[in-house]
Coordinates of C-alpha atoms in Angstrom, one line a residue:
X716 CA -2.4 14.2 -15.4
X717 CA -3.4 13.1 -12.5
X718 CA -0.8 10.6 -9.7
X719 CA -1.7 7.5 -10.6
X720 CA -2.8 4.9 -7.8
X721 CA -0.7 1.7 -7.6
X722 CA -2.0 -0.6 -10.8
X723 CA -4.1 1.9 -12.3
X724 CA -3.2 4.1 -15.2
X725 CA -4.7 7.3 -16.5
X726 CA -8.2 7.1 -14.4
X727 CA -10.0 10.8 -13.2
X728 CA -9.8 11.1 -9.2
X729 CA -13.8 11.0 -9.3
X730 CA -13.5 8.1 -10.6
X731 CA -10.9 6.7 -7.9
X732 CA -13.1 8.2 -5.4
X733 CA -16.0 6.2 -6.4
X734 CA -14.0 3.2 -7.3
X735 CA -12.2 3.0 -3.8
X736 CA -15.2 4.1 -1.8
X737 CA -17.2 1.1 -3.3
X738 CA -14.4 -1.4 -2.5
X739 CA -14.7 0.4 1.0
X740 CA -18.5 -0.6 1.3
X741 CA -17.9 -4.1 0.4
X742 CA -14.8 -4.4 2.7
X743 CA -16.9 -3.0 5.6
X744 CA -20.0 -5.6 5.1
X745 CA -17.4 -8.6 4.4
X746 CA -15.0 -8.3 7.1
X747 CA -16.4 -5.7 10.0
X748 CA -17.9 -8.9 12.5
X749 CA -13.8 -9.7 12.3
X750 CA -12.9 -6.1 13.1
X751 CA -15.5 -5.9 15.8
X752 CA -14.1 -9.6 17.5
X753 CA -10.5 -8.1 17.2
X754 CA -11.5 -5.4 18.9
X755 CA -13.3 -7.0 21.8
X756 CA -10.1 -9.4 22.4
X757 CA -8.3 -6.5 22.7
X758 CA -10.2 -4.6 24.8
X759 CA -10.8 -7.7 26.9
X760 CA -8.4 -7.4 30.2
X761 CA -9.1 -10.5 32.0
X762 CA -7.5 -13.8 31.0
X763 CA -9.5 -15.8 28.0
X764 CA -10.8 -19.0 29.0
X765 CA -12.6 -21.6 26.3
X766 CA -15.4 -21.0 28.6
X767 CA -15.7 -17.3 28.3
X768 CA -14.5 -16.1 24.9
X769 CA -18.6 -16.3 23.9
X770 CA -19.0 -13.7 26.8
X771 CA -16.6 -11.7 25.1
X772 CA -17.2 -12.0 21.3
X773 CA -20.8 -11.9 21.8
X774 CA -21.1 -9.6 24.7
X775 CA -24.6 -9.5 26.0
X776 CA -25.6 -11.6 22.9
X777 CA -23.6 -14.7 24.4
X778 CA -26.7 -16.8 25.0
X779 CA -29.1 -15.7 22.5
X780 CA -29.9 -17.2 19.0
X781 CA -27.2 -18.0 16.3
X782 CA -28.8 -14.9 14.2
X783 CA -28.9 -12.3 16.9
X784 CA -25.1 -13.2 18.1
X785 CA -24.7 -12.7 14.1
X786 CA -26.0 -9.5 14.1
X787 CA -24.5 -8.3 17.5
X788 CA -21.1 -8.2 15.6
X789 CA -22.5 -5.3 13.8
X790 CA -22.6 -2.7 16.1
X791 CA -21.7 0.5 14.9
X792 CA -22.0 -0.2 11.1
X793 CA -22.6 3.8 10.5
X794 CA -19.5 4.9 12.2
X795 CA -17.7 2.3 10.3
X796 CA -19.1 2.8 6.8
X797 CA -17.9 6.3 7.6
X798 CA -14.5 6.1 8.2
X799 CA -13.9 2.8 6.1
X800 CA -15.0 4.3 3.0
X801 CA -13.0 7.6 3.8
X802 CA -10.2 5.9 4.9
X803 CA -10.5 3.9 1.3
X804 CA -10.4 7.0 -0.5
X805 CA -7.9 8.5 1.2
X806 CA -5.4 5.7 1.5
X807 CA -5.8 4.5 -2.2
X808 CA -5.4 8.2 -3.4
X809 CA -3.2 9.3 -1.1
X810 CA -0.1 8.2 -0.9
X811 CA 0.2 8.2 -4.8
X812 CA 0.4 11.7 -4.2
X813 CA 2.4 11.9 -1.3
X814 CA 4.9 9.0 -3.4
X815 CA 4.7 11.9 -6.5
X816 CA 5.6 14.8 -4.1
X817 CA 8.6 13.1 -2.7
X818 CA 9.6 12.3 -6.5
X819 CA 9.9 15.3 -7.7
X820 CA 11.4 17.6 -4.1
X821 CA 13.4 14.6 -2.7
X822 CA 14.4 12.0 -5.3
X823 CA 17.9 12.8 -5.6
X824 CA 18.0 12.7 -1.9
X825 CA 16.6 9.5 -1.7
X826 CA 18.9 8.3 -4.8
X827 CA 21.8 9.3 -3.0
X828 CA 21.4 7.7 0.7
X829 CA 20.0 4.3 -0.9
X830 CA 20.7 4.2 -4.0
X831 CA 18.8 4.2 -7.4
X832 CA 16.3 0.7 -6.7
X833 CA 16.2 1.4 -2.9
X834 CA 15.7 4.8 -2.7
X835 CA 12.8 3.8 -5.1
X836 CA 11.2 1.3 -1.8
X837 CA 11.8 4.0 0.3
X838 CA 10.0 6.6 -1.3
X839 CA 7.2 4.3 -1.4
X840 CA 7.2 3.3 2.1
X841 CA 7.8 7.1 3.5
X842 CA 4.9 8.1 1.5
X843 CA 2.6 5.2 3.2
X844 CA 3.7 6.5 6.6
X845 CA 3.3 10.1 6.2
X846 CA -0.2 8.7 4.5
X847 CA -1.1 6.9 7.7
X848 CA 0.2 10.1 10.2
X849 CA -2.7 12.1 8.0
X850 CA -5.4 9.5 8.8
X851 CA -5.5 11.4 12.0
X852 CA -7.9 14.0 11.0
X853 CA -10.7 10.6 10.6
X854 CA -10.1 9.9 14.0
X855 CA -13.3 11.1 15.5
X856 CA -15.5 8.4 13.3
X857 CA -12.5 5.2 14.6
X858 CA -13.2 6.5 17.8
X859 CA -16.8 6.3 17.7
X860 CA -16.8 2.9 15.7
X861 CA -14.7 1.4 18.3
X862 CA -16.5 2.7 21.3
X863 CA -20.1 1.2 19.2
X864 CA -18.0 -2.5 19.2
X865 CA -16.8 -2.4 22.4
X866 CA -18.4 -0.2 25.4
X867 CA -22.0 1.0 23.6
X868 CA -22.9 2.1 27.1
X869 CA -20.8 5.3 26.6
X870 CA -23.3 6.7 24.3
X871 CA -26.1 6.1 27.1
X872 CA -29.4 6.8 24.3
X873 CA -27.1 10.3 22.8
X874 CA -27.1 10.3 18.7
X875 CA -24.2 11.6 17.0
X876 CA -24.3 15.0 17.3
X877 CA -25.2 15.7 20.4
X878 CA -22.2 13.6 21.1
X879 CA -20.2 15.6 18.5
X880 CA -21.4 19.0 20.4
X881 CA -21.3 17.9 24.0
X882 CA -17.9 15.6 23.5
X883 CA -15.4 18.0 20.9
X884 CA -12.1 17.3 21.3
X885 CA -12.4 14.0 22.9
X886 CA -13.4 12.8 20.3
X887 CA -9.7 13.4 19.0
X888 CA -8.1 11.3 22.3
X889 CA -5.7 9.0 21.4
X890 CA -4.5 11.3 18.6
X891 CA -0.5 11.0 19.3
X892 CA -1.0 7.5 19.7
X893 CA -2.5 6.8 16.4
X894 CA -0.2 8.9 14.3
X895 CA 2.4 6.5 16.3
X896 CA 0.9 3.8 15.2
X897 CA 0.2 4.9 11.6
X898 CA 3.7 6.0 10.6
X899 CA 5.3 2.8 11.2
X900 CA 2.4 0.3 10.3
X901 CA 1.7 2.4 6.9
X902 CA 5.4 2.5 6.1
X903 CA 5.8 -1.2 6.7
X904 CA 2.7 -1.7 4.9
X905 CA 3.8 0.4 1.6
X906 CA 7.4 -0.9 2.0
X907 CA 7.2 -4.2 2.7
X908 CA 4.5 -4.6 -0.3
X909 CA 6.9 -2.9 -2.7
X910 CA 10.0 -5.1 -1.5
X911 CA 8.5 -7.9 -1.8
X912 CA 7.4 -7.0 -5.6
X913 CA 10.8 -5.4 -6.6
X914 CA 13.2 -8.1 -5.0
X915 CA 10.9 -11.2 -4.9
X916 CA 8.6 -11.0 -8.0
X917 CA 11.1 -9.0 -9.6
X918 CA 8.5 -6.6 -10.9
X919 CA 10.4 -3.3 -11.5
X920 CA 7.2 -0.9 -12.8
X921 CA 4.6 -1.4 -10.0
X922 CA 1.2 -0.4 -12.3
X923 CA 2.0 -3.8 -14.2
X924 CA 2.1 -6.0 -11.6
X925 CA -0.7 -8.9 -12.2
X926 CA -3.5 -10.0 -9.1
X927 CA -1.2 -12.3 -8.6
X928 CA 1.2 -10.5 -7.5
X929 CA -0.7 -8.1 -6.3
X930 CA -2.0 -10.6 -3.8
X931 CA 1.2 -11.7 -2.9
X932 CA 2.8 -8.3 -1.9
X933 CA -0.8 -7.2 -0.2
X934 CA -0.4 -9.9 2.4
X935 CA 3.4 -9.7 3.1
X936 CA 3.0 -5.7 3.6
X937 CA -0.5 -6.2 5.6
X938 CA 1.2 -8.8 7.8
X939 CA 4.4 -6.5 8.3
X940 CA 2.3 -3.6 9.0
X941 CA 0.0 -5.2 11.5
X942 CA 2.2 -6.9 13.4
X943 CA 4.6 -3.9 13.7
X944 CA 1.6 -1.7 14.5
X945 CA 0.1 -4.3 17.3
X946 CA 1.4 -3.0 20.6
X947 CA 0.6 0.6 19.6
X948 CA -2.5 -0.6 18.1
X949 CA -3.7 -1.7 21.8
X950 CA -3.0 0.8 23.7
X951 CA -5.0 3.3 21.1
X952 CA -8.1 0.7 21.5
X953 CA -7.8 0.5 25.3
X954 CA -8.0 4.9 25.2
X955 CA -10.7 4.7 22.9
X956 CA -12.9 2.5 24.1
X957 CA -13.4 3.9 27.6
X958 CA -16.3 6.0 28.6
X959 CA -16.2 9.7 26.6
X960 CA -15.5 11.3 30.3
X961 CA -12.4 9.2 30.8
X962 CA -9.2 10.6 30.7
X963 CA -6.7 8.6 31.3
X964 CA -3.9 9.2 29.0
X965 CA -1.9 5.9 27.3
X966 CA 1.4 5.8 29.7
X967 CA -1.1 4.8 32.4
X968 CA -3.1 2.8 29.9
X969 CA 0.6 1.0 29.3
X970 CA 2.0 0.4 33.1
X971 CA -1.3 -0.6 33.8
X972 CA -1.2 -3.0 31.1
X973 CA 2.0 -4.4 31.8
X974 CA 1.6 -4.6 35.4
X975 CA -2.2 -6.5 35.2
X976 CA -1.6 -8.8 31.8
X977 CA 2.0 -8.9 31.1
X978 CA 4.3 -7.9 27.7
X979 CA 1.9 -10.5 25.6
X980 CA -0.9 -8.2 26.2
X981 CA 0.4 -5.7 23.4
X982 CA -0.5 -8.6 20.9
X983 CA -4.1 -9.4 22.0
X984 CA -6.3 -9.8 19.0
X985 CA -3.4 -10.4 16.4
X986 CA -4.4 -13.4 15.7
X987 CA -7.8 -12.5 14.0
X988 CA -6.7 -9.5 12.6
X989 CA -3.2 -11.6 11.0
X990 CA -6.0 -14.2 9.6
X991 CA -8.2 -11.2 7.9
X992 CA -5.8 -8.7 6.7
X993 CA -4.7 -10.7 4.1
X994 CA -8.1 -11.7 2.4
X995 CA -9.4 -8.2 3.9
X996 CA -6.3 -5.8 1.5
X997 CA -6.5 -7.9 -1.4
X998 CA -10.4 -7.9 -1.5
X999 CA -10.6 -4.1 -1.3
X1000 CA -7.5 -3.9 -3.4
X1001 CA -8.3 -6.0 -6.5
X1002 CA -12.2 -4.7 -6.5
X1003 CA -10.4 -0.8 -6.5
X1004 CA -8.3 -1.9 -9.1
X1005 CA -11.1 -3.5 -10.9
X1006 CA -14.0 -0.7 -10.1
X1007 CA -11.6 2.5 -10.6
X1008 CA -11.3 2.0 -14.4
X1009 CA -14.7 1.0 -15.0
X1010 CA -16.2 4.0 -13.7
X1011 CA -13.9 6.2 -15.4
X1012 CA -15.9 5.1 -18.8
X1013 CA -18.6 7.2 -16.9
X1014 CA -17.2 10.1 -14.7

């Protein structure tokens, strides 16, 4: 049988693939103008004034018509629909299997240091973070989304694989940094949700948990995880969004930072991203949970 994905029962992994990679595309059309104004206020390093935050949302599309500021919050919608809907895949399917392979090599050891119901959270959350350390290998398509949102000048007229073939490894810059940002966010994400199920909602078996709760948990572990993940979060845009040629590696990025904009710069953009994760994990989450058994009628 095949680990089952939080609130789903006996489904094929074709059809969680499917199921997950649809929610993917309709998270990426709903919420990616957010993701791209997030990303710009993060990148931004000069103070926001009321008077310039349409220069910076909007970029060069500050003054044009309401549709074609619209549209410029699109940028990069290839890159993204690549790496959102494998990300989806990969984070709905896998840390149930990462959960399952710390059940059956570590569960005693777990039982033992926290006991019988917390050694149950933990296993949860240590399987979202060493989840969210493997998102690493999608890097190259993040990179190239973010660079699309916020400096499309570094592509100067290349298509993707001539970027692929003349850029390689950059492409992978920022690496360390993500994983650091991954293990902790993912493991708050994952704990934090099943906390607030198991001691809040007082639902012991996870897979019966209604939308309701669902919902619930969703925003208390997105919140968690994106807050704890914000400073880390920053620096990895600020690496990633400079020209490909750049090298400038993050503990410059960070003095710099510190020095020029001051501690509160590590939290730039949390606002937005605060105000989207919640709608933004429980939309992709419910329509999973609600497209995964449906296709496996089919596949």
């Amino acid at each position: 049988m095949a680990p089952q994905l939080t609130g789903i029962s006996t489904d094929s992994n074709w059809a969680r693939g499917v199921g997950a990679g649809t929610a993917g595309v309709a998270e990426l059309l709903v919420f990616h103008p957010v993701d791209t104004i997030a990303k710009r206020l993060m990148s931004n390093k000069a103070k926001v004034s009321s008077t310039g935050l349409n220069a910076i949302i909007f970029k060069s599309a500050a003054s044009a018509p309401l549709p074609t500021r619209l549209l410029s919050l699109f940028p990069g919608l290839g890159y993204a629909a690549g790496y959102k809907i494998s990300q989806r895949i990969y984070k709905f399917g896998g840390q149930p299997l990462f959960n399952d392979l710390l059940k059956k090599n570590y569960k005693d050891n777990f039982t033992n240091v926290f006991g019988e119901r917390n050694g149950k959270l933990m296993m949860q959350a240590t399987a979202g973070s060493l989840t969210g350390i493997g998102e690493v290998v999608l890097l190259p398509l993040d990179v190239l989304k973010i660079k699309m949102q916020t400096n499309p000048e570094a592509f100067r007229g290349r298509g993707l694989f001539r970027i692929v073939a003349e850029e390689g490894s950059a492409l992978y810059r920022g690496w360390g940094w993500t994983m650091a940002r991954n293990a902790p966010g993912s493991f708050a994400l994952f704990g934090a949700s099943a906390l607030t199920k198991d001691y809040v909602l007082k639902v012991s078996d996870y897979s019966k948990a209604t939308w309701t709760q669902n919902f619930i948990a969703s925003i208390s572990g997105a919140v968690a995880s994106i807050t704890i993940a914000a400073p880390l979060d920053v620096v990895k845009t600020r690496i990633q969004n400079a020209n490909f040629e750049s090298k400038v590696p993050g503990i410059v990025v960070v003095r710099e930072l510190i020095r020029n904009e001051g501690m509160g710069a590590f939290f730039k953009g949390l606002t937005p991203k605060i105000l989207v994760v919640g709608p933004k994990l429980v939309f992709s989450y419910t329509l999973a949970q609600s497209l995964i058994p449906w296709f496996a009628k089919f596949i």
